[in-house]
Short mmCIF file of C-alpha atoms in Angstrom, two decimals:
data_model
loop_
_atom_site.label_atom_id
_atom_site.label_comp_id
_atom_site.label_asym_id
_atom_site.label_seq_id
_atom_site.Cartn_x
_atom_site.Cartn_y
_atom_site.Cartn_z
CA MET A 1 10.21 12.42 -26.98
CA LYS A 2 12.99 14.64 -28.28
CA THR A 3 16.38 14.24 -26.66
CA GLN A 4 17.97 17.34 -25.17
CA LEU A 5 21.57 17.93 -24.18
CA ILE A 6 22.67 19.14 -20.74
CA ILE A 7 25.05 22.13 -20.91
CA ILE A 8 27.24 23.11 -17.96
CA ASP A 9 29.92 25.80 -18.35
CA GLY A 10 29.59 25.61 -22.10
CA ALA A 11 30.21 21.87 -22.25
CA ILE A 12 27.82 19.06 -23.07
CA ILE A 13 27.78 16.72 -20.10
CA GLY A 14 24.81 14.46 -20.76
CA THR A 15 21.34 13.99 -22.15
CA THR A 16 17.86 14.35 -20.75
CA THR A 17 14.26 14.96 -21.82
CA PRO A 18 12.18 18.17 -21.76
CA ASP A 19 10.20 17.07 -18.71
CA ASP A 20 13.33 16.75 -16.54
CA PRO A 21 12.61 18.95 -13.44
CA ASN A 22 16.24 19.63 -12.49
CA GLY A 23 16.44 23.03 -14.18
CA TYR A 24 19.48 22.32 -16.35
CA HIS A 25 20.46 24.53 -19.26
CA LEU A 26 19.15 22.43 -22.12
CA VAL A 27 19.48 22.58 -25.90
CA ASP A 28 17.94 20.33 -28.50
CA ALA A 29 20.13 17.51 -29.76
CA PRO A 30 20.99 17.96 -33.45
CA GLU A 31 19.31 15.82 -36.07
CA GLY A 32 21.19 12.54 -36.40
CA PHE A 33 22.39 12.48 -32.78
CA ASP A 34 22.65 8.83 -31.72
CA GLY A 35 23.65 9.23 -28.09
CA ASP A 36 27.40 9.59 -28.58
CA LEU A 37 28.41 12.83 -26.82
CA ALA A 38 31.80 12.75 -28.56
CA ALA A 39 30.00 13.35 -31.84
CA VAL A 40 28.42 16.68 -30.81
CA GLU A 41 29.65 20.09 -29.71
CA TYR A 42 27.94 23.11 -28.23
CA ASP A 43 28.16 26.47 -30.03
CA ALA A 44 27.75 28.89 -27.11
CA GLN A 45 27.48 31.94 -29.37
CA ALA A 46 24.67 30.47 -31.42
CA GLY A 47 23.20 28.57 -28.48
CA VAL A 48 22.87 25.34 -30.44
CA ALA A 49 24.51 21.92 -30.54
CA ARG A 50 25.97 20.57 -33.76
CA LEU A 51 27.34 17.26 -34.91
CA VAL A 52 31.14 17.15 -34.98
CA LEU A 53 32.40 15.92 -38.35
CA ALA A 54 35.34 14.01 -36.87
CA GLY A 55 33.11 12.29 -34.34
CA VAL A 56 30.55 11.28 -36.96
CA GLN A 57 33.34 10.02 -39.19
CA ALA A 58 34.78 7.93 -36.36
CA ARG A 59 31.36 6.39 -35.70
CA ARG A 60 30.80 5.58 -39.38
CA ILE A 61 34.27 4.07 -39.77
CA ALA A 62 33.71 1.90 -36.71
CA ALA A 63 30.44 0.76 -38.29
CA ILE A 64 32.21 -0.01 -41.59
CA LYS A 65 34.74 -2.17 -39.74
CA ALA A 66 31.91 -4.06 -38.07
CA GLU A 67 30.10 -4.47 -41.40
CA ALA A 68 33.30 -5.78 -43.03
CA ALA A 69 33.79 -8.23 -40.17
CA ALA A 70 30.24 -9.47 -40.65
CA HIS A 71 30.83 -9.97 -44.39
CA LEU A 72 34.02 -11.93 -43.66
CA ALA A 73 32.26 -14.05 -41.05
CA SER A 74 29.60 -14.90 -43.62
CA THR A 75 32.29 -16.45 -45.87
CA ASP A 76 34.03 -18.47 -43.14
CA TRP A 77 32.05 -21.57 -44.13
CA LYS A 78 33.11 -21.16 -47.77
CA LEU A 79 36.79 -21.07 -46.85
CA GLU A 80 36.47 -24.02 -44.48
CA ARG A 81 34.59 -26.06 -47.09
CA ALA A 82 37.09 -25.24 -49.86
CA ARG A 83 40.06 -26.18 -47.67
CA GLU A 84 38.46 -29.43 -46.52
CA ARG A 85 37.52 -30.42 -50.08
CA GLU A 86 41.00 -29.59 -51.36
CA LYS A 87 42.62 -31.74 -48.66
CA ALA A 88 40.27 -34.59 -49.48
CA GLY A 89 41.08 -34.35 -53.18
CA TRP A 90 37.56 -33.32 -54.19
CA ALA A 91 38.52 -29.78 -55.18
CA GLN A 92 41.52 -27.81 -56.38
CA LEU A 93 43.62 -25.31 -54.50
CA ALA A 94 42.22 -22.79 -56.99
CA ASP A 95 38.87 -23.12 -55.22
CA VAL A 96 40.51 -22.00 -51.98
CA ALA A 97 42.16 -19.12 -53.83
CA THR A 98 38.79 -17.96 -55.16
CA VAL A 99 37.36 -17.67 -51.64
CA LEU A 100 40.51 -15.90 -50.43
CA ALA A 101 40.09 -13.37 -53.25
CA GLU A 102 36.46 -12.81 -52.26
CA ARG A 103 37.50 -12.13 -48.66
CA GLU A 104 40.33 -9.83 -49.74
CA ALA A 105 37.83 -7.86 -51.85
CA VAL A 106 35.85 -7.20 -48.67
CA ARG A 107 38.96 -5.89 -46.91
CA ARG A 108 40.05 -3.67 -49.79
CA SER A 109 36.60 -2.26 -50.44
CA SER A 110 36.08 -1.54 -46.74
CA ASP A 111 39.45 0.23 -46.63
CA ALA A 112 38.34 2.30 -49.63
CA ALA A 113 35.05 3.05 -47.88
CA GLU A 114 36.85 4.30 -44.78
CA ALA A 115 39.03 6.57 -46.92
CA ALA A 116 35.91 7.89 -48.67
CA VAL A 117 34.31 8.69 -45.31
CA LEU A 118 37.37 10.64 -44.20
CA ALA A 119 37.23 12.64 -47.45
CA LEU A 120 33.66 13.80 -46.80
CA THR A 121 33.23 17.27 -45.32
CA ASP A 122 29.57 17.14 -44.34
CA ALA A 123 28.29 15.20 -41.32
CA ALA A 124 24.97 14.39 -43.01
CA ALA A 125 26.82 12.90 -45.99
CA VAL A 126 28.91 10.79 -43.63
CA ARG A 127 25.81 9.46 -41.91
CA ALA A 128 24.22 8.63 -45.27
CA PHE A 129 27.33 6.94 -46.66
CA THR A 130 26.98 3.31 -47.74
CA TRP A 131 29.39 0.83 -49.30
CA ALA A 132 29.36 -2.62 -50.88
CA PRO A 133 31.90 -5.41 -50.28
CA ASP A 134 32.09 -6.21 -54.00
CA ALA A 135 33.30 -2.73 -54.94
CA VAL A 136 36.80 -4.01 -55.68
CA HIS A 137 37.72 -6.90 -57.97
CA VAL A 138 40.63 -8.90 -56.62
CA PRO A 139 42.19 -11.59 -58.80
CA ALA A 140 42.54 -14.94 -57.08
CA PRO A 141 46.12 -15.72 -55.98
CA ARG A 142 47.90 -18.30 -58.10
CA LEU A 143 48.45 -21.07 -55.57
CA LEU A 144 50.17 -24.43 -56.01
CA THR A 145 50.51 -27.24 -53.55
CA HIS A 146 54.05 -28.12 -52.52
CA GLU A 147 53.94 -31.19 -54.75
CA GLN A 148 52.58 -29.25 -57.73
CA PHE A 149 55.40 -26.72 -57.44
CA ILE A 150 58.09 -29.40 -57.26
CA GLN A 151 56.68 -31.05 -60.39
CA ARG A 152 57.40 -27.87 -62.34
CA PHE A 153 61.12 -28.73 -62.21
CA THR A 154 62.79 -31.58 -64.07
CA PRO A 155 64.72 -34.18 -62.06
CA ALA A 156 67.99 -32.71 -63.38
CA GLU A 157 66.96 -29.19 -62.32
CA TRP A 158 65.94 -30.43 -58.90
CA GLU A 159 69.27 -32.20 -58.47
CA ALA A 160 71.14 -29.03 -59.47
CA MET A 161 69.04 -26.94 -57.05
CA THR A 162 69.75 -29.35 -54.20
CA ALA A 163 73.49 -29.25 -54.92
CA ALA A 164 73.40 -25.44 -55.03
CA ALA A 165 71.62 -25.33 -51.68
CA ARG A 166 74.44 -27.31 -50.09
CA ALA A 167 76.94 -24.75 -51.34
CA SER A 168 74.98 -21.53 -50.78
CA THR A 169 73.30 -20.36 -47.58
CA ALA A 170 71.01 -18.04 -49.60
CA MET A 171 69.93 -20.90 -51.86
CA ASP A 172 69.50 -23.18 -48.86
CA ALA A 173 67.26 -20.61 -47.16
CA TRP A 174 65.08 -20.28 -50.28
CA MET A 175 64.79 -24.06 -50.65
CA ARG A 176 63.82 -24.46 -47.01
CA ARG A 177 61.25 -21.68 -47.32
CA PHE A 178 59.16 -23.39 -49.95
CA THR A 179 59.91 -26.93 -48.75
CA LEU A 180 58.24 -26.12 -45.43
CA ALA A 181 55.32 -24.29 -47.06
CA THR A 182 51.93 -25.97 -47.36
CA PHE A 183 51.40 -24.17 -50.66
CA VAL A 184 53.40 -21.85 -52.91
CA ASN A 185 52.04 -18.53 -54.14
CA LEU A 186 53.33 -17.79 -57.65
CA ASP A 187 52.46 -14.12 -57.13
CA ASP A 188 54.69 -13.85 -54.04
CA PRO A 189 57.66 -11.63 -55.00
CA ALA A 190 59.97 -13.95 -53.06
CA THR A 191 58.84 -16.92 -55.15
CA ALA A 192 59.42 -15.07 -58.42
CA ALA A 193 62.78 -13.67 -57.28
CA GLY A 194 63.99 -17.12 -56.22
CA VAL A 195 63.01 -18.81 -59.49
CA GLN A 196 64.53 -16.00 -61.56
CA ALA A 197 67.73 -16.24 -59.51
CA LEU A 198 67.95 -19.91 -60.44
CA GLU A 199 67.93 -18.95 -64.10
CA LEU A 200 70.51 -16.20 -63.59
CA ALA A 201 72.76 -18.67 -61.79
CA GLY A 202 72.52 -21.09 -64.71
CA ILE A 203 70.69 -23.75 -62.70
CA LEU A 204 67.70 -23.27 -64.96
CA ALA A 205 68.02 -22.83 -68.72
CA ASN A 206 67.12 -19.51 -70.34
CA GLY A 207 63.35 -19.06 -70.34
CA ARG A 208 62.66 -21.74 -67.75
CA ALA A 209 61.86 -19.23 -65.00
CA ALA A 210 58.89 -17.99 -67.02
CA ASP A 211 57.76 -21.60 -67.52
CA VAL A 212 57.91 -22.33 -63.80
CA LEU A 213 56.01 -19.14 -62.93
CA GLN A 214 53.29 -19.49 -65.56
CA ASP A 215 49.61 -19.75 -64.64
CA PRO A 216 48.58 -23.10 -63.19
CA GLN A 217 46.70 -25.27 -65.67
CA PRO A 218 43.27 -26.53 -64.60
CA GLU A 219 43.38 -30.14 -63.45
CA PRO A 220 41.44 -32.56 -65.65
CA THR A 221 38.08 -33.70 -64.33
CA THR A 222 36.72 -37.21 -64.67
#
């Protein structure tokens, strides 16, 4: 049975059906009406109800957020497995990074989908809009364990860094930052800035910053 909208003083105040005996002023709900009164408005001059673009957009964006959350939830087991295997020594930190990139792709593509919805000017197009979580390719972050990062420095460099930290509060803060970290992200601007500062200060030889920040090499398999 077709839904009708109840109009009082030019405002939509509820819904009913044609066989309602209360004698309300009724108009047909517009095509695509899903029960959300905030998504419709009454045109008193034309005597019809229409979908409100902003309301339809809000509903679709809320649905996109829920869809993105569902996609992320479906990868929770992947992230948990990758982290457990990495801790046990059965996998590399790169496996964790791959799952993180997959999850970030969902977030970025859902953000793009929301922006696309807001750019649409037709309510029907908004209702028909679909998106895919793999719409954006996100490179995996370049992650190293704390131990792997330390091994990128020679004993002499490490000794010089430690001495510099005792003499400089800025250097001490940077050393503490990565010493306390479970892993180090080579793509983090703070990581790159710190390593490059070591070279500028003469603690690292010319060109060593690039060596330290280079892509991790795959670990040999047996």
